[in-house]
Short mmCIF file of C-alpha atoms in Angstrom, two decimals:
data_model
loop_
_atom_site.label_atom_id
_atom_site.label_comp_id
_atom_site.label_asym_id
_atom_site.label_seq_id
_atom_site.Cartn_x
_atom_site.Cartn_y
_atom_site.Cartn_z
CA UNK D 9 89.65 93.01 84.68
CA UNK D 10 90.85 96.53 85.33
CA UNK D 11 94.87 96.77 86.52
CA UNK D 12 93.52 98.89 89.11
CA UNK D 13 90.64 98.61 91.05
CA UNK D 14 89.20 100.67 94.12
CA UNK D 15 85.28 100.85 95.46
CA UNK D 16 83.63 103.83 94.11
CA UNK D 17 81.51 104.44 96.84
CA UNK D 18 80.09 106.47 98.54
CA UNK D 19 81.67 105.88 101.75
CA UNK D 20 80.00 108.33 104.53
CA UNK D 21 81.07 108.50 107.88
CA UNK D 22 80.83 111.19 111.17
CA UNK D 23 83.05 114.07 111.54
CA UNK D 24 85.97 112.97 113.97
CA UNK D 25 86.18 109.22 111.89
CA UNK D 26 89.54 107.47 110.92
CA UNK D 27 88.68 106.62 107.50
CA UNK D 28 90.34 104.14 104.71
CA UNK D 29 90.50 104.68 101.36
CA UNK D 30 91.88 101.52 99.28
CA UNK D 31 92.88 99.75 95.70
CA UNK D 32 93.87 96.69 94.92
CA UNK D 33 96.24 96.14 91.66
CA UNK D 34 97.29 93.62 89.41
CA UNK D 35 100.40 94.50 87.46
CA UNK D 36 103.35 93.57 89.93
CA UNK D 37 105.49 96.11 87.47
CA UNK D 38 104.05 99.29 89.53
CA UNK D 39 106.70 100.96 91.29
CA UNK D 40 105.34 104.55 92.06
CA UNK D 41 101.77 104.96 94.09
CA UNK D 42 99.68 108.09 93.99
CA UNK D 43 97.04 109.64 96.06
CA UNK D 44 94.48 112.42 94.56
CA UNK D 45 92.07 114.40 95.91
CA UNK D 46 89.35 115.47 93.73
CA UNK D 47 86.56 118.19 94.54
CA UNK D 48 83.32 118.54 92.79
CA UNK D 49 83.94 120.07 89.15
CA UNK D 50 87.90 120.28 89.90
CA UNK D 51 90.03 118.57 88.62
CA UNK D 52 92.43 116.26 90.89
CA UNK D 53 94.89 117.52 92.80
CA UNK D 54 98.16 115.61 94.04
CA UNK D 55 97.64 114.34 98.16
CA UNK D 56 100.47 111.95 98.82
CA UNK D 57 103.06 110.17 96.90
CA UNK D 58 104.89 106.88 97.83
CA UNK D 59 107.40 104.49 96.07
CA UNK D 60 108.08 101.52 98.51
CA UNK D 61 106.27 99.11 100.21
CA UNK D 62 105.80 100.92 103.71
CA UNK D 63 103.78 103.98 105.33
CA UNK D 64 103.98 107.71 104.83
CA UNK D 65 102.85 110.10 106.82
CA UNK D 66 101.83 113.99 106.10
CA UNK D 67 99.52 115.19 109.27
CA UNK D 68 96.13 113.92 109.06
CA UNK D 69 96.79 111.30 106.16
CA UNK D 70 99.04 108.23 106.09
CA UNK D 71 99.60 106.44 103.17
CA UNK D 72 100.34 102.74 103.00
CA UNK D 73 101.46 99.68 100.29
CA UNK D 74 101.86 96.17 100.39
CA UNK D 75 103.72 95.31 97.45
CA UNK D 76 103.16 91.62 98.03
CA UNK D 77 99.44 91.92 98.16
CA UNK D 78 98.92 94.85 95.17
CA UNK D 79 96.97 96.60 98.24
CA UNK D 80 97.72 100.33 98.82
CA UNK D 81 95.28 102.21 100.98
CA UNK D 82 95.16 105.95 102.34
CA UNK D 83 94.34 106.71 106.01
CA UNK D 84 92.56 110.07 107.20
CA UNK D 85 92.47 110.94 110.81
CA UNK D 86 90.08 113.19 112.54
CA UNK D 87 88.28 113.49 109.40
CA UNK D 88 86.68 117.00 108.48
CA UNK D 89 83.72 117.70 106.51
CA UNK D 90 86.06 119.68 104.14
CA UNK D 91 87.81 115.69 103.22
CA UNK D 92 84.15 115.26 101.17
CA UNK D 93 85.29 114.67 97.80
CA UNK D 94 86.27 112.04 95.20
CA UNK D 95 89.94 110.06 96.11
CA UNK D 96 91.46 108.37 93.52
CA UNK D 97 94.30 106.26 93.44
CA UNK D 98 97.35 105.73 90.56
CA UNK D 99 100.51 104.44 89.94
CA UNK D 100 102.95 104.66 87.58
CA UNK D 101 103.69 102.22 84.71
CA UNK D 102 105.52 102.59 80.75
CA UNK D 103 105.53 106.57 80.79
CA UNK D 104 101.68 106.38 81.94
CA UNK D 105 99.50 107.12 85.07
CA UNK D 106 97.04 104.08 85.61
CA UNK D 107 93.93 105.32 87.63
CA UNK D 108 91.41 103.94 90.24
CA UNK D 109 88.09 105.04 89.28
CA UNK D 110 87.75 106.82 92.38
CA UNK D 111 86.44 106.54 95.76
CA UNK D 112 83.70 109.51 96.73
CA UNK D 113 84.13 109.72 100.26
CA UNK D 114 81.08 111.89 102.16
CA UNK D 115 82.33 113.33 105.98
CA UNK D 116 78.75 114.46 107.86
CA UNK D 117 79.16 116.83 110.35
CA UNK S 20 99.24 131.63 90.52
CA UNK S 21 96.97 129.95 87.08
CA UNK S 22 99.03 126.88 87.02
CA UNK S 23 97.38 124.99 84.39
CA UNK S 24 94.20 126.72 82.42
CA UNK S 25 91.74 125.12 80.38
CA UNK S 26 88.97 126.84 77.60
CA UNK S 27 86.56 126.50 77.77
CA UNK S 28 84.74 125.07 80.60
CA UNK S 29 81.62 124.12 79.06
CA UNK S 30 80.90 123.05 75.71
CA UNK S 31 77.91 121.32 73.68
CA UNK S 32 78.35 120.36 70.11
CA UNK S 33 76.06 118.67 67.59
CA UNK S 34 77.69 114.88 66.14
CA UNK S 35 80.27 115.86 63.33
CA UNK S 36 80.73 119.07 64.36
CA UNK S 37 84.97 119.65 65.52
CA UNK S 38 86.72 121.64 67.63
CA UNK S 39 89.62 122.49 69.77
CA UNK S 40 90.31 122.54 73.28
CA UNK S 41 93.07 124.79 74.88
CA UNK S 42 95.40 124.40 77.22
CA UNK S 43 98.35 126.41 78.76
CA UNK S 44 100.48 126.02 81.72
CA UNK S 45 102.48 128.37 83.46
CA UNK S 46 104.87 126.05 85.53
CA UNK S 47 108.06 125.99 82.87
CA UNK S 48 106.47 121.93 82.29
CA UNK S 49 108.37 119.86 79.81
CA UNK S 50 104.97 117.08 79.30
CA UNK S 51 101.64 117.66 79.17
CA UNK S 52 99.18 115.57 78.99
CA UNK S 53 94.97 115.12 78.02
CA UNK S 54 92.64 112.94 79.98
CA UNK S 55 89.19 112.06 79.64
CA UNK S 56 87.24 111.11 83.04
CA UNK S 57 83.66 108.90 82.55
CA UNK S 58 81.96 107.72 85.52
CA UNK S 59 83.19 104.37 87.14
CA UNK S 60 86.25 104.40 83.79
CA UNK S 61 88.54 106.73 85.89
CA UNK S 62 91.08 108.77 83.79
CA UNK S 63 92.08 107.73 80.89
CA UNK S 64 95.10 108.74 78.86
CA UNK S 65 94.68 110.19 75.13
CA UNK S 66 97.57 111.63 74.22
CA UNK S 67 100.90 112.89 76.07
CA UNK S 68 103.44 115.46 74.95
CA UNK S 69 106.95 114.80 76.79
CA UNK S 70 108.69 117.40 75.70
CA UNK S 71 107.90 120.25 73.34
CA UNK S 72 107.75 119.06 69.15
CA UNK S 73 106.57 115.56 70.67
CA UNK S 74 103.47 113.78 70.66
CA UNK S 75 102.37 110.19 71.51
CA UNK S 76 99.05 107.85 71.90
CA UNK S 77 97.71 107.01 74.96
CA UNK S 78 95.10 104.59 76.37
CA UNK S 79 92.31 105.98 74.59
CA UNK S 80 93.64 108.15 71.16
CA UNK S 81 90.86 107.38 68.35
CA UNK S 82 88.85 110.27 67.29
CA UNK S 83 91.54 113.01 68.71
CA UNK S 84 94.26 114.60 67.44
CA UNK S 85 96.64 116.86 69.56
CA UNK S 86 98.84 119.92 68.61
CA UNK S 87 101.96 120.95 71.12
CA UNK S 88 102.06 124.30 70.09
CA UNK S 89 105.22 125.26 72.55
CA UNK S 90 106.43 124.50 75.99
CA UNK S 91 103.03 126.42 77.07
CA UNK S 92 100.42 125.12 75.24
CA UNK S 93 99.08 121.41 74.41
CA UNK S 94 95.39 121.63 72.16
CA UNK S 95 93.21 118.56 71.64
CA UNK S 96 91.10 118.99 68.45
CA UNK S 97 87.85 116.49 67.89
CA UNK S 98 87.33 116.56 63.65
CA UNK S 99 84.07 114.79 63.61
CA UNK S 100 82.24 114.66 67.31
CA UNK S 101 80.34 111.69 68.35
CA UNK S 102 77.89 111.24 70.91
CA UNK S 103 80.75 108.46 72.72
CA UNK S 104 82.88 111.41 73.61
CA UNK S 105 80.60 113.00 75.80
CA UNK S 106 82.91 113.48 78.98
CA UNK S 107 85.04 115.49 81.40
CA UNK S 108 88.62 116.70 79.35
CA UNK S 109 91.58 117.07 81.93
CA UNK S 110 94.73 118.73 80.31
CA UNK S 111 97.41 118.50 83.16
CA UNK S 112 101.75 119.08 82.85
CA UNK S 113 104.39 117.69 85.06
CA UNK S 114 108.35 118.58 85.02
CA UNK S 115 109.27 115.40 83.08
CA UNK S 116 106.94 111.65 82.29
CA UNK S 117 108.14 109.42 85.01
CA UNK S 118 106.21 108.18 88.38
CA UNK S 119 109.09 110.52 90.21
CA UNK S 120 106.97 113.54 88.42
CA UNK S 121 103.26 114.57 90.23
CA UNK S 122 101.27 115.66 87.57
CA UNK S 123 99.17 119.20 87.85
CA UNK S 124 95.73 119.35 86.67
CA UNK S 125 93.27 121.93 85.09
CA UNK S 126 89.95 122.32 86.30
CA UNK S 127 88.28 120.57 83.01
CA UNK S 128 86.29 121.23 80.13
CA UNK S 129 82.90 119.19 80.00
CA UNK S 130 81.90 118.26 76.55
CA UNK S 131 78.34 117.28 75.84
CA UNK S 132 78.06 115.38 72.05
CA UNK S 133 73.66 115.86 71.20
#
């Protein structure tokens, strides 16, 4: 079993949709919880960043963990075709990054 | 604005044949680190450098060696390619290792191994 795990997709939904993005973990030991955005042949760039249990907000996305569940999950509003790409989760454990494999997520206009 | 560049972007290679990736950053970065992305593995870690004259294993360090050749510049050499490390190479640097630290990512070099 992987420590972290999150659907690889695709997930496609209409221009306008709230959409949710999540991974479930194992290791209780994770304090620091990542978003990335990744485009096609890109590599991934950093989208949100959270360290307790609790929601964040930065305009269109809102990111949320539940430390007693190992369930983190990233919210996009109004979502734009632009969103289309690959979202992929990590936290932070022992000087490492542990990575979902990565959610594609595909916004039709 | 480069941030962190990778060469080169392509490569194919015959099985036993080596070489070296490059990578430099331009953000002053104490770590750097190489990745290797497969389909439905996710990143995984091969080696890290967290400071300059440093180096240490990762997830996934068999077959790899790494050079930090300064602050800039973190290579990942292959001696003896195999077909199993056909993939996507990420080299990306961050301020210090620690979650508090976002790491910045090149845009990849895709390897082929025939």
């Amino acid at each position: 079993q992987k420590e972290v795990e999150q659907d690889p997709g695709p997930l496609s939904v209409p221009e306008g949709a709230i959409v949710s993005l999540n991974c479930t973990y194992s290791n209780s030991a994770f304090q620091y919880f990542m978003w990335y955005r990744q485009y096609s042949r890109k590599g991934p760039e950093l989208l949100m960043y959270t360290y307790s249990s609790g929601n964040k907000e930065d305009g269109r996305f809102t990111a949320q963990v539940d430390k007693s569940s190992k369930y983190i999950s990233l919210f996009i509003r109004d979502s734009q075709p632009s969103d289309s790409a690959t979202y992929l989760c990590a936290m932070y454990s022992n000087y490492q990054l542990i990575w979902g494999a990565g959610t594609k997520l595909i916004i039709k206009p | 604005n480069a941030g962190v560049t990778q060469t080169p972007k392509f490569q194919v290679l015959k099985t036993g044949q080596s070489m070296t990736l490059q990578c430099a950053q331009d953000m002053n970065h104490n770590s750097m680190y190489w990745y290797r992305q497969d389909p439905s593995m996710g990143l995984r870690l091969i080696y890290y450098s967290a400071s300059e004259g440093t180096t240490d294993k990762g997830e996934v360090p068999n077959g790899y060696n790494v050079s930090r050749l300064n602050k800039r510049e973190f290579s990942l050499r292959l001696e003896s390619a195999a077909p199993s490390q056909t993939s996507v190479y990420f080299c990306a640097s961050s301020e210090a290792v620690g979650g508090r630290q976002p790491q910045h990512f090149g845009d990849g070099t895709r390897l082929s191994i025939l």
